[in-house]
Coordinates of C-alpha atoms and ligand atoms in Angstrom, one line a residue:
M5 CA -68.0 -140.0 244.3
T6 CA -65.8 -137.2 244.5
A7 CA -66.5 -134.5 241.8
R8 CA -64.0 -133.5 239.2
R9 CA -63.1 -129.9 239.7
I10 CA -63.5 -127.5 236.7
D11 CA -60.5 -125.4 236.5
G12 CA -62.0 -122.1 235.2
S13 CA -58.7 -120.1 235.5
A14 CA -57.0 -122.7 233.0
V15 CA -59.7 -122.5 230.5
A16 CA -60.0 -118.8 230.8
R17 CA -56.3 -118.5 230.2
R18 CA -56.9 -120.6 226.8
V19 CA -59.5 -118.3 225.9
R20 CA -57.5 -115.2 226.6
D21 CA -54.5 -116.6 224.5
D22 CA -56.9 -117.4 221.6
V23 CA -58.1 -113.8 221.8
A24 CA -54.6 -112.4 221.8
R25 CA -53.9 -114.4 218.7
G26 CA -57.0 -113.2 217.1
V27 CA -56.0 -109.6 217.8
A28 CA -52.6 -110.2 216.3
E29 CA -54.2 -111.7 213.1
L30 CA -56.7 -108.9 212.8
V31 CA -53.8 -106.3 213.0
A32 CA -51.8 -108.3 210.6
A33 CA -54.6 -108.5 208.2
G34 CA -54.7 -104.7 208.0
G35 CA -57.1 -104.1 210.7
T36 CA -56.8 -102.1 213.9
A37 CA -56.3 -103.4 217.4
P38 CA -59.8 -103.7 219.4
G39 CA -60.3 -100.9 221.8
L40 CA -62.4 -101.5 225.0
A41 CA -63.9 -98.8 226.9
T42 CA -64.7 -99.6 230.6
V43 CA -66.8 -97.0 232.1
L44 CA -66.7 -96.8 236.0
V45 CA -68.9 -94.4 237.9
G46 CA -67.9 -93.6 241.5
D47 CA -65.5 -95.3 243.7
D48 CA -67.0 -98.8 244.8
P49 CA -63.9 -100.8 245.7
A50 CA -65.3 -104.1 244.3
S51 CA -66.0 -102.3 241.0
E52 CA -62.6 -100.8 240.9
V53 CA -61.0 -104.1 241.2
Y54 CA -63.2 -105.7 238.4
V55 CA -62.6 -102.8 236.1
R56 CA -58.8 -102.8 236.9
N57 CA -58.7 -106.6 235.9
K58 CA -60.7 -106.1 232.8
R59 CA -58.4 -103.4 231.6
R60 CA -55.1 -105.1 232.4
L61 CA -56.3 -108.5 230.7
S62 CA -57.6 -106.5 227.6
T63 CA -54.2 -104.8 227.1
E64 CA -52.3 -108.1 227.8
A65 CA -54.3 -109.4 224.9
G66 CA -53.2 -106.6 222.5
M67 CA -56.3 -104.3 222.9
V68 CA -56.3 -100.6 223.3
D69 CA -57.6 -99.2 226.9
H70 CA -60.1 -96.5 226.5
H71 CA -61.2 -96.5 230.2
R72 CA -63.4 -93.7 231.5
H73 CA -63.8 -93.0 235.2
L74 CA -66.8 -90.5 236.2
P75 CA -67.2 -89.1 239.6
G76 CA -70.0 -90.8 241.8
D77 CA -72.1 -87.7 241.6
V78 CA -72.1 -87.5 238.0
G79 CA -75.5 -86.3 236.4
Q80 CA -77.6 -88.6 234.2
A81 CA -77.1 -86.3 231.1
E82 CA -73.3 -86.2 231.5
A83 CA -72.9 -89.9 231.8
E84 CA -75.2 -90.3 228.7
A85 CA -73.1 -87.8 226.9
L86 CA -70.0 -89.8 227.6
L87 CA -71.4 -93.0 226.3
D88 CA -72.6 -91.2 223.2
D89 CA -69.1 -90.0 222.5
L90 CA -67.7 -93.6 223.0
A91 CA -70.4 -95.0 220.8
A92 CA -69.3 -92.6 217.9
D93 CA -65.7 -93.2 218.3
P94 CA -64.4 -95.7 215.8
A95 CA -61.4 -96.5 217.9
V96 CA -63.8 -98.0 220.5
S97 CA -64.9 -101.5 219.5
G98 CA -66.6 -102.3 222.9
I99 CA -68.2 -100.5 225.7
L100 CA -68.7 -101.9 229.2
L101 CA -70.6 -99.8 231.9
Q102 CA -69.5 -101.4 235.2
L103 CA -72.7 -102.3 237.2
P104 CA -74.3 -101.5 239.5
T105 CA -74.0 -97.6 239.0
P106 CA -74.9 -95.3 241.8
R107 CA -78.6 -95.3 242.7
H108 CA -79.2 -91.8 241.5
L109 CA -78.4 -93.0 237.8
D110 CA -80.9 -94.8 235.6
S111 CA -78.7 -97.6 234.5
D112 CA -81.1 -98.9 232.1
A113 CA -81.2 -95.7 230.3
L114 CA -77.4 -95.7 230.4
V115 CA -77.1 -99.1 228.8
A116 CA -79.6 -98.1 226.2
R117 CA -77.0 -95.6 225.0
I118 CA -74.6 -98.3 223.9
P119 CA -75.1 -99.4 220.3
A120 CA -75.8 -103.2 220.1
E121 CA -72.6 -103.7 218.1
K122 CA -70.5 -102.3 220.8
D123 CA -72.5 -103.9 223.7
V124 CA -69.7 -106.4 224.9
D125 CA -71.6 -107.3 228.0
G126 CA -74.6 -108.5 225.9
L127 CA -77.0 -106.5 228.1
S128 CA -78.8 -104.3 225.5
T129 CA -82.3 -104.9 224.4
L130 CA -81.3 -105.8 221.0
N131 CA -78.8 -108.3 222.1
A132 CA -81.2 -109.7 224.6
G133 CA -83.9 -110.0 222.0
L134 CA -81.4 -111.8 219.5
L135 CA -80.6 -114.2 222.2
A136 CA -84.2 -114.9 223.0
Q137 CA -84.8 -115.6 219.4
G138 CA -81.8 -117.8 218.9
R139 CA -80.0 -115.5 216.7
P140 CA -76.4 -114.4 216.5
G141 CA -75.4 -111.5 218.7
L142 CA -73.1 -110.6 221.5
R143 CA -74.0 -112.7 224.5
P144 CA -73.7 -111.8 228.2
C145 CA -70.2 -112.7 229.4
T146 CA -70.8 -114.7 232.6
P147 CA -73.4 -117.1 231.0
A148 CA -71.2 -117.4 227.9
G149 CA -68.4 -118.3 230.1
V150 CA -70.4 -121.1 231.7
M151 CA -71.4 -122.5 228.3
R152 CA -67.6 -122.6 227.4
L153 CA -66.8 -124.5 230.6
L154 CA -69.5 -127.0 229.9
A155 CA -68.3 -127.4 226.2
E156 CA -64.6 -127.9 227.4
H157 CA -65.8 -130.5 229.7
D158 CA -67.8 -132.4 227.1
V159 CA -71.0 -132.0 229.0
D160 CA -73.8 -133.3 227.0
L161 CA -76.6 -130.9 226.9
A162 CA -79.0 -132.2 224.3
G163 CA -82.0 -133.6 226.2
A164 CA -80.3 -133.0 229.6
E165 CA -82.2 -131.7 232.6
A166 CA -80.8 -128.2 233.3
V167 CA -81.9 -126.1 236.3
V168 CA -80.8 -122.6 236.5
V169 CA -81.2 -120.9 239.9
G170 CA -81.8 -117.2 239.5
R171 CA -83.5 -115.3 236.6
S172 CA -81.6 -111.9 236.5
P173 CA -81.1 -110.3 233.1
L174 CA -77.3 -110.4 233.7
V175 CA -77.0 -114.1 234.5
G176 CA -80.0 -116.4 235.1
K177 CA -82.2 -115.5 232.2
P178 CA -79.4 -115.5 229.4
M179 CA -78.1 -118.7 231.0
A180 CA -81.4 -120.4 230.7
Q181 CA -81.7 -119.4 227.1
L182 CA -78.2 -120.4 226.2
L183 CA -78.9 -123.9 227.6
L184 CA -82.2 -124.1 225.7
G185 CA -80.2 -123.2 222.6
Q186 CA -78.2 -126.2 223.1
H187 CA -81.2 -128.5 223.5
A188 CA -81.3 -128.9 227.2
T189 CA -84.8 -129.2 228.9
V190 CA -84.4 -126.1 231.2
T191 CA -86.0 -125.1 234.5
T192 CA -85.5 -121.7 235.9
A193 CA -85.8 -121.5 239.6
H194 CA -86.1 -118.2 241.7
S195 CA -86.8 -116.8 245.1
R196 CA -90.5 -117.8 244.7
T197 CA -89.8 -121.6 243.8
R198 CA -91.4 -124.1 246.2
D199 CA -88.9 -126.7 247.3
L200 CA -85.7 -125.5 245.7
A201 CA -83.9 -128.6 246.6
A202 CA -86.4 -131.0 244.9
V203 CA -86.2 -128.8 241.7
C204 CA -82.4 -128.7 241.7
R205 CA -82.3 -132.5 242.3
R206 CA -83.8 -133.2 238.8
A207 CA -80.7 -131.4 237.2
D208 CA -78.1 -133.1 235.3
V209 CA -76.6 -129.7 234.9
L210 CA -77.3 -127.2 237.9
V211 CA -76.3 -123.6 237.4
V212 CA -76.5 -121.7 240.5
A213 CA -76.7 -117.7 240.4
A214 CA -78.9 -116.7 243.2
G215 CA -76.4 -114.5 245.1
I216 CA -77.1 -116.4 248.4
P217 CA -74.0 -117.8 250.1
N218 CA -74.2 -121.6 250.6
L219 CA -77.7 -121.9 249.3
I220 CA -77.1 -125.3 247.6
G221 CA -76.1 -128.2 249.6
A222 CA -75.7 -131.9 248.9
D223 CA -79.4 -132.6 249.4
A224 CA -80.1 -130.4 246.2
V225 CA -77.7 -132.4 243.8
K226 CA -78.4 -135.4 242.0
P227 CA -75.5 -137.9 242.1
G228 CA -73.1 -137.4 239.1
A229 CA -74.6 -134.0 238.2
T230 CA -72.4 -131.0 236.9
V231 CA -72.8 -128.2 239.2
V232 CA -71.7 -124.6 238.3
D233 CA -71.5 -122.0 240.9
V234 CA -71.8 -118.5 239.7
G235 CA -72.1 -116.9 243.2
I236 CA -69.4 -114.6 244.5
H237 CA -69.3 -113.6 248.2
R238 CA -66.4 -112.0 249.8
G239 CA -65.9 -113.0 253.4
E240 CA -63.2 -112.5 255.9
D241 CA -61.6 -115.9 254.9
G242 CA -61.8 -115.2 251.2
L243 CA -64.3 -115.8 248.2
H244 CA -67.3 -118.1 248.6
G245 CA -70.0 -119.2 246.1
D246 CA -73.7 -120.1 246.5
V247 CA -72.8 -123.8 246.7
R248 CA -71.4 -125.5 249.7
Y249 CA -68.3 -126.9 247.9
D250 CA -67.2 -129.6 250.2
E251 CA -70.4 -131.4 250.8
V252 CA -71.6 -131.0 247.1
A253 CA -68.2 -132.3 245.9
E254 CA -69.1 -135.6 247.5
V255 CA -72.2 -136.1 245.3
A256 CA -71.6 -134.1 242.1
G257 CA -69.7 -135.5 239.1
L258 CA -68.2 -132.1 238.0
L259 CA -68.1 -129.0 240.1
T260 CA -66.7 -125.5 239.7
P261 CA -64.8 -123.9 242.7
V262 CA -65.1 -120.3 244.0
P263 CA -62.6 -118.7 243.3
G264 CA -61.1 -120.1 240.1
G265 CA -64.4 -121.3 238.4
V266 CA -66.8 -118.9 236.6
G267 CA -65.2 -115.7 237.7
P268 CA -62.2 -115.8 235.4
M269 CA -64.3 -116.9 232.5
T270 CA -66.4 -113.8 232.6
I271 CA -63.6 -111.6 231.8
A272 CA -62.3 -114.0 229.1
M273 CA -65.6 -113.9 227.4
L274 CA -65.5 -110.0 227.6
L275 CA -62.4 -110.1 225.6
A276 CA -63.7 -112.6 223.1
N277 CA -66.9 -110.5 222.8
T278 CA -64.7 -107.3 222.1
L279 CA -62.6 -109.1 219.5
A280 CA -65.7 -110.3 217.9
A281 CA -67.1 -106.9 217.9
A282 CA -64.1 -105.3 216.5
R283 CA -63.9 -107.9 213.7
T284 CA -67.6 -107.3 212.7
Q285 CA -67.1 -103.3 212.9
Q286 CA -64.0 -103.7 210.7
G287 CA -65.5 -106.2 208.2
H288 CA -63.0 -108.9 209.3
D289 CA -65.4 -111.6 210.5
G290 CA -66.3 -114.8 208.6
Ligands
LIG156 P1 -79.4 -110.9 241.2 O1 -79.7 -109.8 240.2 O2 -79.7 -110.5 242.7 O3 -80.4 -112.2 241.1 C1 -80.5 -113.2 241.8 C2 -81.6 -114.1 241.5 O4 -81.5 -115.2 242.3 C3 -82.9 -113.5 241.3 O5 -83.6 -114.1 240.3 C4 -83.7 -114.1 242.6 O6 -85.0 -114.5 242.5 C5 -82.8 -115.5 242.8 N1 -82.8 -115.8 244.2 C6 -82.7 -115.1 245.2 N2 -82.8 -115.8 246.3 C7 -83.2 -117.0 246.1 C8 -83.5 -118.3 246.7 N3 -83.4 -118.3 248.0 N4 -83.8 -119.4 246.0 C9 -83.9 -119.4 244.6 N5 -83.6 -118.3 244.0 C10 -83.1 -117.0 244.6 O7 -78.0 -111.5 241.1 P2 -77.0 -111.7 239.8 O8 -76.6 -110.5 239.1 O9 -77.8 -112.7 238.9 O10 -75.8 -112.4 240.3 C11 -76.1 -113.7 241.1 C12 -74.9 -114.0 241.8 O11 -73.8 -114.4 240.8 C13 -74.2 -113.1 242.7 O12 -73.6 -113.6 243.8 C14 -73.1 -112.3 242.0 O13 -72.1 -111.7 242.6 C15 -72.6 -113.4 241.1 N6 -72.2 -113.0 239.8 C16 -70.9 -113.6 239.5 C17 -70.3 -113.3 238.3 C18 -69.0 -114.0 237.9 O14 -68.2 -113.4 237.1 N7 -68.7 -115.1 238.4 C19 -70.9 -112.3 237.4 C20 -72.1 -111.9 237.7 C21 -72.7 -112.2 239.0 P3 -86.2 -113.4 242.2 O15 -86.0 -113.0 240.8 O16 -87.3 -114.1 242.5 O17 -85.8 -112.2 243.1

C-alpha cells in the first residue's frame, strides 16, 4: 500500500480563508477587527521566523497586528507588566507568547498573566482544565490543527485505537484529550514507554510528537493506519519530522508530510482561535 498524503498546506489555506471571511463578517456586523499580540522575547532566529509568519498571515486575514518585541535580557517584572497591558487593552483579542522564552524567565508565570479569553495558544491553566473536562474553551493550536486534518479526511475516531507519542502540555497531552473527546481509545506513549513500536502498532491513528528525528519507522505502523507527524527538525537538507516518511508511506493509509503537514495548520488554528476570542469578547458568537 502507498499512503495517501495529507495536504496540510491546502487545508490550512481553507481555514485561513474561512477566518478571513469571519473577520469581514464581524466587521460588517458592527464589530471590530480582531487584534493579535505576538510577544517575542530575544532574538532566537527560529522563533523570529515563526512570529513573522503568524503576523503576516494574521494581517492577511484582516486582523490587526499588535506585535511586541522585548530584549533577551528583559526582567520578569517588565515582561509581566507588558502582558498585563495587553491583557487590559480592548483592541487586543488574543495574546501569544512565543515559546521558549530565554532561560532566566519563568515562562509559566508569564503565561499565567494572559487571561483565558485572550489565551489563543490554549496554554493557560483554565483552558487546559476546560479541555480536560471536555468543556468549551480555546484549544492549543497544534493539536487542534491535527483534529481538523483528521476531520477533513473523514478519519473515523469513535472507537478507534489512537496512540499519541509525547505528553507535553503543548502537544501530546491536549492531543490525547482531544482524541478522547472524539471517543477514540487513547494511549499516550512517552520516553519511558517500553517497546514503543509495539504500542504504536496498535494504532489506527498514530500521532507522533516526540521531537526525535526519524523515531517512527514502518515497524511501528499498522497497515492502513493514519499517521500524523508533528515533529519538526531543521537539517541541512531542509525540514524533517519524527516519522521516516518514505518507509512509513509503504504501510500507512494516510500520512502527513514534513513540511506541508501539521506545521501550516498550527498558524491557521491560531487565527481561528483569535477570531473566536474576538467574537466572544465582542458578544458576536453564537
Ligand atoms: P517536548 O516538550 O520536548 O515533548 C516531547 C515528548 O516526547 C515528551 O513527552 C517525551 O517524553 C516524549 N519523548 C521523547 N523521546 C521519546 C522517545 N524516544 N520515545 C517516546 N516518547 C519520547 O516537545 P513538544 O513541544 O511536544 O514538541 C514535539 C515535537 O513537535 C518537536 O519536534 C517540535 O518541534 C514539534 N512541534 C511542531 C509544531 C508544529 O506546528 N508542527 C508545534 C509544536 C511542536 P517524556 O515526557 O517522558 O520526556
